[in-house]
Amino acid sequence: MGWLKLAVVGALLPAAFAAPQRKIRQSYDDEAKRAQAVKDAFTFSWNGYKTYAFPHDELYPVSNKFGDSRNGWGASAVDALSTALVMELSDVVNEIIEYVPTIDFSKTSTEVSLFETTIRYLGGMLAGYDFLKGPLSGIAKNESNVDALLAQAKNLANVLSFAFDTPTGIPFNDLYLGNRSHIDSFQGLATTGTLILEWTRLSDLTGNQTYAELSQKAESYLLNPQPASSSPWPGLLGYSINVTTGQFQDDFGGWIGGADSYYEYLIKMFVYDPTRFKEYSTYWSTVADSTIAHLTTHPKTRPDITFVAEYNGKTLIESSQHLACFHGGNFLLGGTVLKEQKYINYGLDLVDGCRATYASTATGIGPEVFGWNASAVPTGQKDFFQKNGFYITTASYDLRPEVIESYYYAYRVTGDTKYQDWAWEAFLAINSTCAANSGYSAVENVNVVGGGAKLDFQESFWYAEVMKYAYLIHAPEAEWQVDGNGNNKWVFNTEAHPFKVVG
């Protein structure tokens, strides 16, 4: 198993919750046992959340307290729903769908992010509805709770829709619901371009096309960017947009946080409905070709590794993020649905590059931000850079899923079990580094043994993404699994909530 030397990696369940104490062994080479171990981790952290935090947004797993960074509506519960469904954890599913009808989406004391609320809450409820009205319909004990998922999704979208009341239809992201106001600021590429899948799915389920029209009007400014100088290469766009004029304000960007999921959703909209969104495959191919031609770089000390650079105009910035490491999976998805081997090959190279960031650290987990500019190596990292081809600029790990996500796509596309092994290694590393009193905590430094200080925060996407991808890569075949030949019946939103595709 490569760099992972320990034969036994601690107790999965560090506190006395319902699931029995057990140890995860490196020698687990059985898919069913691995899948069960991930399910046990989910159950442990769910029980911690339910005991100390529910119905608040997130668990503080070290202090056994809670936070409300996502509007105070129970973000972890809603984010956990689709994962509990694919794991077929009936009790957890029913606990969540009993709770969802009680949420009053019109009331919160916090600033509301349109983007985060869409991908977590709206996405979670729509995925739950698709599953419980479809292949997992037998799990719900009360059908009225299933219907409430769609009703609540409508309620939430209605509450949020004032964000689009702008001269262009490009929404403001940072909202105050009490007086229907917003923070007057530029809008981001991702926060504009990562609404279309969820809001279109809501329209298709309800028959009310207003939701789709709102998101698609905003998207139109991204598909036809102005001024032309905001796109240094075809399809690759700037970062910030003027809500009043629809004009881009810069030409900085990349496959990084704040821009990433706009590119992700181009191909996913085509997967969702290849008739209605046929042109989106062309937009995505343009982005993919520009990325390969212009953003591909290889570290001077490790030319075997492929990384995707950021850019400022046509100047490359040799830096990337854990957040960007979904791009390997996105290229693999695009390559399979478009039957283009060059995208598959490139996607696998990107998976290998992000794998290198995990395989090189003391914990076996990749850092939040890393770089490979040979003239900017930080003090004390020269030897590390020489050996590994990158250096660490932000060393924390926030329970992010992107590397395991790309392993998942790589396995589904190639069938090569090494990607299962890599995902298992990552899961073992996260389990041994991040396990805390009642859940799993973000950590301060992935390149010290034990991860350094625990930051006492468990993001809701731990349930939605890390647990789902780590489970699905070992789980049995099912219609919602990504299809390696590109014939997908479901498509995952950026928070890993699966939606039934049209047709």
XYZ file of C-alpha atoms in Angstrom:
503
model
C 0.000 0.000 0.000
C 2.839 2.393 -0.826
C 3.642 5.081 1.692
C 1.218 3.861 4.373
C 3.406 1.835 6.713
C 1.194 1.133 9.709
C -0.581 -2.192 9.738
C -3.233 -0.958 12.118
C -4.522 2.601 12.025
C -6.222 3.227 15.328
C -9.832 2.967 16.322
C -12.406 4.168 13.866
C -14.746 5.117 16.662
C -12.859 7.218 19.211
C -15.876 7.817 21.424
C -18.550 5.586 22.900
C -21.288 5.907 20.307
C -23.688 3.325 18.993
C -21.497 1.493 16.496
C -19.066 -0.988 18.069
C -15.379 -0.235 18.475
C -13.355 -1.688 15.656
C -9.982 -1.218 14.043
C -9.368 -0.524 10.395
C -6.626 -2.688 8.998
C -4.426 -1.781 6.089
C -4.896 -5.352 4.886
C -8.601 -4.819 4.154
C -8.605 -5.689 0.465
C -12.245 -6.718 0.390
C -14.552 -4.123 -1.150
C -17.426 -4.943 1.176
C -15.281 -4.550 4.294
C -13.902 -1.248 3.067
C -17.365 0.045 2.233
C -18.581 -1.006 5.688
C -15.668 0.783 7.358
C -16.597 4.016 5.575
C -20.214 3.496 6.559
C -19.097 3.054 10.170
C -17.201 6.346 9.993
C -20.308 8.049 8.659
C -22.423 6.548 11.441
C -19.946 7.569 14.118
C -19.821 11.170 12.936
C -23.582 11.272 12.386
C -24.187 10.098 15.945
C -21.818 12.773 17.219
C -23.646 15.438 15.228
C -27.050 14.184 16.372
C -25.932 14.130 20.013
C -24.161 17.473 20.229
C -25.179 19.636 17.268
C -28.475 18.711 15.580
C -30.366 20.671 14.269
C -27.581 23.234 14.008
C -25.378 23.424 10.938
C -22.196 21.702 11.977
C -20.504 19.802 14.763
C -17.429 20.992 16.635
C -16.063 17.478 17.128
C -13.293 18.262 19.615
C -15.284 20.360 22.081
C -18.592 18.551 21.394
C -20.301 21.852 20.575
C -21.956 23.237 17.452
C -21.913 26.078 14.961
C -24.315 27.759 12.556
C -22.189 28.981 9.666
C -24.750 27.925 7.032
C -27.896 29.807 8.051
C -28.772 27.693 11.084
C -31.066 25.347 9.159
C -29.227 22.080 9.818
C -26.779 22.011 6.921
C -25.091 18.795 8.070
C -28.415 16.974 8.228
C -29.492 18.030 4.741
C -26.023 17.370 3.315
C -25.977 13.916 4.910
C -29.276 12.800 3.373
C -28.114 11.609 -0.045
C -25.138 9.751 1.455
C -27.335 8.046 4.042
C -29.565 7.035 1.140
C -26.858 5.425 -0.990
C -25.619 3.688 2.177
C -29.238 2.614 2.800
C -29.148 3.773 6.411
C -32.891 3.813 6.911
C -32.945 5.231 10.427
C -30.712 8.157 9.495
C -32.698 8.885 6.336
C -35.962 8.983 8.228
C -34.517 11.162 10.987
C -33.501 13.690 8.369
C -36.699 13.703 6.331
C -38.739 14.039 9.509
C -36.734 17.167 10.261
C -36.711 18.869 6.851
C -40.417 19.879 6.880
C -39.849 21.819 10.113
C -37.261 24.220 8.613
C -38.416 27.809 8.168
C -36.230 29.034 5.332
C -37.475 32.591 5.709
C -35.780 33.004 9.094
C -32.091 33.200 9.848
C -29.859 35.513 11.806
C -26.895 34.997 9.487
C -25.777 36.264 6.119
C -26.880 33.760 3.472
C -24.705 32.647 0.567
C -26.828 31.937 -2.514
C -24.124 29.605 -3.824
C -23.555 27.596 -0.652
C -27.269 27.410 0.126
C -28.022 26.192 -3.383
C -25.428 23.437 -3.526
C -25.990 22.174 0.035
C -29.648 22.666 0.904
C -31.368 22.828 -2.468
C -29.119 20.121 -3.865
C -29.557 17.882 -0.836
C -33.335 18.071 -0.854
C -33.657 17.529 -4.611
C -31.346 14.512 -4.518
C -33.284 13.051 -1.611
C -36.524 13.542 -3.529
C -35.120 11.887 -6.669
C -33.922 8.877 -4.705
C -37.044 8.471 -2.573
C -39.389 8.847 -5.536
C -37.229 6.451 -7.509
C -34.866 3.562 -6.795
C -34.815 3.981 -2.993
C -38.512 4.617 -2.488
C -38.854 1.817 0.037
C -36.685 3.557 2.646
C -39.095 6.344 3.628
C -41.534 5.455 6.384
C -43.794 8.426 5.684
C -44.454 9.426 2.082
C -45.548 12.906 3.117
C -41.970 13.568 4.225
C -40.783 12.727 0.721
C -43.242 15.171 -0.819
C -42.070 17.761 1.696
C -38.547 17.588 0.268
C -39.759 19.051 -3.013
C -42.127 21.476 -1.310
C -39.307 22.747 0.886
C -36.988 23.042 -2.113
C -39.598 25.305 -3.721
C -39.958 27.300 -0.512
C -36.216 27.806 -0.317
C -35.877 28.867 -3.963
C -38.765 31.304 -3.537
C -37.061 32.848 -0.517
C -33.750 33.171 -2.386
C -35.121 34.367 -5.711
C -34.900 38.087 -4.872
C -31.132 37.711 -5.368
C -31.759 37.750 -9.119
C -33.554 41.124 -9.028
C -30.667 42.991 -10.624
C -30.307 44.975 -13.873
C -28.690 41.990 -15.572
C -30.280 39.068 -13.769
C -26.864 38.093 -12.435
C -27.633 37.477 -8.764
C -25.970 38.911 -5.722
C -24.523 36.105 -3.631
C -24.420 37.497 -0.084
C -27.982 37.965 1.096
C -29.919 39.156 4.130
C -33.301 37.490 4.135
C -34.993 39.600 6.802
C -35.142 42.751 4.685
C -34.417 41.112 1.312
C -31.165 43.003 0.930
C -27.674 42.074 -0.198
C -24.037 42.977 0.132
C -23.247 45.214 -2.831
C -20.228 43.534 -4.365
C -18.978 41.908 -7.529
C -20.230 38.422 -8.243
C -17.873 35.482 -8.717
C -17.586 33.127 -11.669
C -18.416 30.037 -9.612
C -21.136 31.691 -7.568
C -22.875 32.706 -10.804
C -22.196 29.539 -12.758
C -22.989 26.931 -10.109
C -26.723 27.487 -9.809
C -27.968 26.228 -13.143
C -28.076 22.499 -12.387
C -30.009 22.782 -9.120
C -32.420 25.487 -10.271
C -33.079 23.721 -13.572
C -33.722 20.432 -11.786
C -36.189 22.199 -9.506
C -38.035 23.551 -12.554
C -38.149 20.132 -14.160
C -39.580 18.530 -11.025
C -42.139 21.252 -10.320
C -43.076 22.247 -13.868
C -42.371 25.900 -13.003
C -39.737 27.085 -15.471
C -39.096 30.355 -13.620
C -36.339 28.781 -11.524
C -34.476 27.511 -14.584
C -34.925 30.792 -16.414
C -33.425 32.792 -13.569
C -30.284 30.682 -13.409
C -29.938 30.382 -17.179
C -30.187 34.135 -17.716
C -27.333 34.628 -15.255
C -25.371 31.871 -16.992
C -25.730 33.589 -20.366
C -23.257 36.294 -19.328
C -20.654 33.614 -18.688
C -21.204 31.851 -21.987
C -20.725 35.131 -23.864
C -18.194 36.981 -21.702
C -17.544 40.689 -22.123
C -15.136 42.316 -22.600
C -13.220 39.873 -24.763
C -10.046 40.658 -22.803
C -11.541 38.888 -19.771
C -10.944 35.577 -21.531
C -7.171 35.121 -21.980
C -7.736 31.862 -23.842
C -10.944 30.461 -25.356
C -13.388 29.418 -22.642
C -11.153 30.393 -19.712
C -12.659 33.380 -17.946
C -11.953 36.021 -15.354
C -12.958 35.823 -11.727
C -15.276 38.765 -10.914
C -18.384 40.100 -12.675
C -20.171 43.428 -12.321
C -23.760 42.594 -11.420
C -25.079 45.837 -12.888
C -23.367 45.675 -16.288
C -22.578 41.991 -16.712
C -18.977 42.898 -17.521
C -16.061 40.878 -16.215
C -13.701 42.898 -14.050
C -10.468 40.926 -14.503
C -8.755 38.137 -16.409
C -7.508 36.176 -13.408
C -8.631 32.580 -12.900
C -8.094 28.855 -13.155
C -9.628 25.616 -11.908
C -9.583 27.020 -8.374
C -12.016 27.986 -5.643
C -14.273 30.812 -6.791
C -14.090 29.741 -10.435
C -13.932 25.939 -10.429
C -17.508 24.729 -10.466
C -18.544 26.931 -13.402
C -16.326 24.728 -15.571
C -17.525 21.618 -13.733
C -21.166 22.359 -14.516
C -20.680 22.902 -18.249
C -20.217 19.189 -18.893
C -22.629 18.194 -16.138
C -25.458 20.175 -17.733
C -24.831 18.215 -20.929
C -24.958 14.966 -18.946
C -28.165 16.132 -17.268
C -29.954 16.836 -20.558
C -27.872 16.365 -23.723
C -30.661 17.683 -25.927
C -31.482 20.918 -24.155
C -27.884 21.646 -23.198
C -26.066 20.231 -26.213
C -24.055 23.417 -26.732
C -22.696 23.150 -23.197
C -20.543 20.219 -24.296
C -18.915 22.504 -26.853
C -18.294 25.178 -24.209
C -16.710 22.571 -21.968
C -14.551 21.139 -24.754
C -13.282 24.645 -25.487
C -12.315 25.064 -21.825
C -10.711 21.620 -21.752
C -8.667 22.235 -24.898
C -7.465 25.620 -23.614
C -6.527 24.065 -20.280
C -4.471 21.344 -21.948
C -2.787 23.757 -24.341
C -2.102 26.693 -22.027
C -2.333 25.787 -18.333
C -0.528 22.444 -18.257
C 2.766 22.606 -16.356
C 5.306 20.139 -15.004
C 7.454 20.916 -11.937
C 11.138 21.374 -12.729
C 12.154 18.803 -10.132
C 9.405 16.327 -11.064
C 8.650 16.609 -14.798
C 6.647 13.393 -14.545
C 3.910 15.242 -12.623
C 1.153 17.244 -14.333
C -0.376 20.271 -12.614
C -2.824 22.903 -13.872
C -1.640 26.461 -13.250
C -3.658 29.528 -12.348
C -3.389 32.566 -14.607
C -3.385 36.339 -14.518
C -4.027 37.270 -18.100
C -1.622 35.087 -20.043
C 0.865 34.952 -17.184
C 0.841 31.567 -15.477
C 0.902 31.281 -11.692
C 2.405 27.969 -10.621
C -0.012 27.387 -7.776
C -3.093 25.280 -7.168
C -5.429 24.086 -4.441
C -6.961 20.945 -3.019
C -10.239 22.429 -4.272
C -8.964 22.190 -7.854
C -8.270 18.465 -7.631
C -11.778 17.602 -8.781
C -10.577 18.514 -12.283
C -9.206 15.049 -12.995
C -12.644 13.578 -12.406
C -14.287 16.289 -14.492
C -12.008 15.566 -17.458
C -12.756 11.859 -17.068
C -16.489 12.515 -17.058
C -16.182 14.742 -20.127
C -13.989 12.270 -21.935
C -16.395 9.395 -21.425
C -19.595 11.211 -22.370
C -17.959 12.869 -25.407
C -16.010 9.720 -26.374
C -12.732 11.661 -26.425
C -9.752 9.658 -25.249
C -7.503 12.739 -25.030
C -9.634 14.070 -22.173
C -9.566 10.721 -20.399
C -5.782 10.538 -20.694
C -5.367 14.083 -19.434
C -7.777 13.465 -16.572
C -5.747 10.475 -15.439
C -2.593 12.597 -15.517
C -4.311 15.150 -13.281
C -5.394 12.405 -10.887
C -1.775 11.281 -10.650
C -0.669 14.858 -9.940
C -3.101 15.312 -7.084
C -2.226 11.865 -5.789
C 1.374 13.089 -5.486
C 0.291 15.811 -3.064
C -1.172 13.122 -0.782
C 1.644 10.601 -1.113
C 4.314 13.173 -0.163
C 3.147 14.445 3.234
C 3.661 13.184 6.768
C -0.057 12.435 7.184
C -0.768 11.094 3.703
C -3.226 13.963 3.108
C -2.708 16.757 0.600
C -2.482 20.434 1.622
C -5.033 23.179 1.068
C -2.742 25.206 -1.240
C 0.504 24.225 -2.946
C 2.903 25.677 -5.495
C 5.767 24.612 -7.763
C 7.464 27.842 -8.833
C 11.139 26.914 -8.524
C 12.110 30.533 -7.839
C 9.673 30.920 -4.942
C 10.309 27.864 -2.767
C 9.645 28.792 0.883
C 12.411 28.659 3.428
C 12.829 25.169 4.784
C 11.072 23.401 1.890
C 13.912 23.142 -0.629
C 14.504 19.431 -0.012
C 10.777 18.718 0.027
C 10.353 20.534 -3.314
C 13.354 18.767 -4.824
C 11.911 15.378 -3.957
C 8.201 15.921 -4.497
C 7.896 18.626 -7.144
C 5.776 21.023 -5.088
C 5.878 22.985 -1.864
C 3.155 23.745 0.644
C 1.805 27.279 1.019
C -1.254 26.513 3.162
C -0.828 23.293 5.124
C -4.309 22.768 6.558
C -6.844 20.088 5.624
C -10.501 21.075 5.888
C -12.008 17.620 5.239
C -12.074 18.305 1.527
C -13.254 15.589 -0.899
C -11.770 16.518 -4.280
C -8.885 14.060 -4.474
C -11.047 11.093 -3.456
C -13.705 12.354 -5.874
C -11.251 12.129 -8.767
C -10.103 8.679 -7.627
C -13.747 7.650 -7.801
C -14.129 8.802 -11.402
C -10.801 7.226 -12.355
C -11.895 3.871 -10.979
C -15.312 4.023 -12.602
C -13.786 4.905 -15.975
C -10.789 2.540 -16.002
C -11.772 -0.255 -13.620
C -8.205 -0.142 -12.297
C -8.280 -1.163 -8.646
C -5.257 0.971 -7.813
C -7.670 3.904 -7.558
C -9.683 1.990 -4.972
C -6.445 1.408 -3.069
C -5.563 5.102 -3.262
C -8.997 6.057 -1.971
C -8.654 3.543 0.845
C -5.240 4.928 1.775
C -6.713 8.436 1.817
C -9.586 7.286 4.006
C -7.199 5.586 6.424
C -5.058 8.719 6.575
C -8.059 10.956 7.218
C -9.414 8.575 9.831
C -6.142 8.411 11.754
C -5.416 12.138 11.464
C -8.819 13.798 11.809
C -10.835 11.555 14.161
C -11.863 13.513 17.254
C -14.159 13.079 20.231
C -17.462 13.010 18.368
C -16.597 13.297 14.686
C -13.835 14.358 12.331
C -11.984 17.651 12.587
C -10.142 19.873 10.163
C -6.432 19.922 11.007
C -3.751 22.585 10.907
C -0.809 20.942 9.163
C -0.852 17.858 6.959
C 2.929 17.704 6.877
C 3.500 16.955 10.556
C 2.727 13.601 12.084
C -0.802 13.681 13.498
C -1.758 16.757 11.495
C -0.888 19.313 14.165
C -3.661 21.125 15.999
C -7.228 20.023 15.421
C -9.304 23.024 14.337
C -12.531 21.740 15.946
C -14.707 22.076 12.849
C -16.496 19.455 10.776
C -17.877 20.863 7.535
C -21.252 19.625 6.348
C -19.633 18.463 3.104
C -17.845 15.789 5.137
C -21.131 13.862 4.997
C -22.138 14.817 1.464
C -18.832 14.344 -0.312
C -15.946 12.691 1.525
C -18.102 9.936 2.938
C -20.031 9.421 -0.293
C -17.070 9.138 -2.648
C -15.048 7.026 -0.191
C -18.049 4.688 0.050
C -19.153 4.552 -3.590
C -15.717 3.602 -4.916
C -16.054 0.332 -2.965
C -19.847 -0.080 -3.134
C -21.807 -2.467 -5.345
C -23.117 -1.502 -8.761
C -26.186 0.727 -8.721
C -27.892 2.959 -11.244
C -26.546 6.111 -9.552
C -22.919 5.019 -9.890
C -20.942 6.936 -12.545
C -20.905 4.900 -15.749
C -17.465 4.316 -17.215
C -18.862 4.318 -20.747
C -20.557 7.674 -20.340
C -24.130 6.369 -20.187
C -25.020 8.037 -16.907
C -28.478 7.853 -15.368
C -27.545 10.305 -12.593
C -25.301 13.351 -12.361
C -23.651 14.653 -9.189
C -23.852 18.316 -8.273
C -20.721 19.982 -6.916
C -21.702 18.954 -3.372
C -21.965 15.318 -4.592
C -25.768 15.250 -4.465
C -26.942 12.976 -7.303
C -29.821 14.089 -9.567
C -31.734 11.870 -11.948
C -30.869 12.894 -15.495
C -33.582 13.839 -17.968
C -34.796 10.882 -19.996
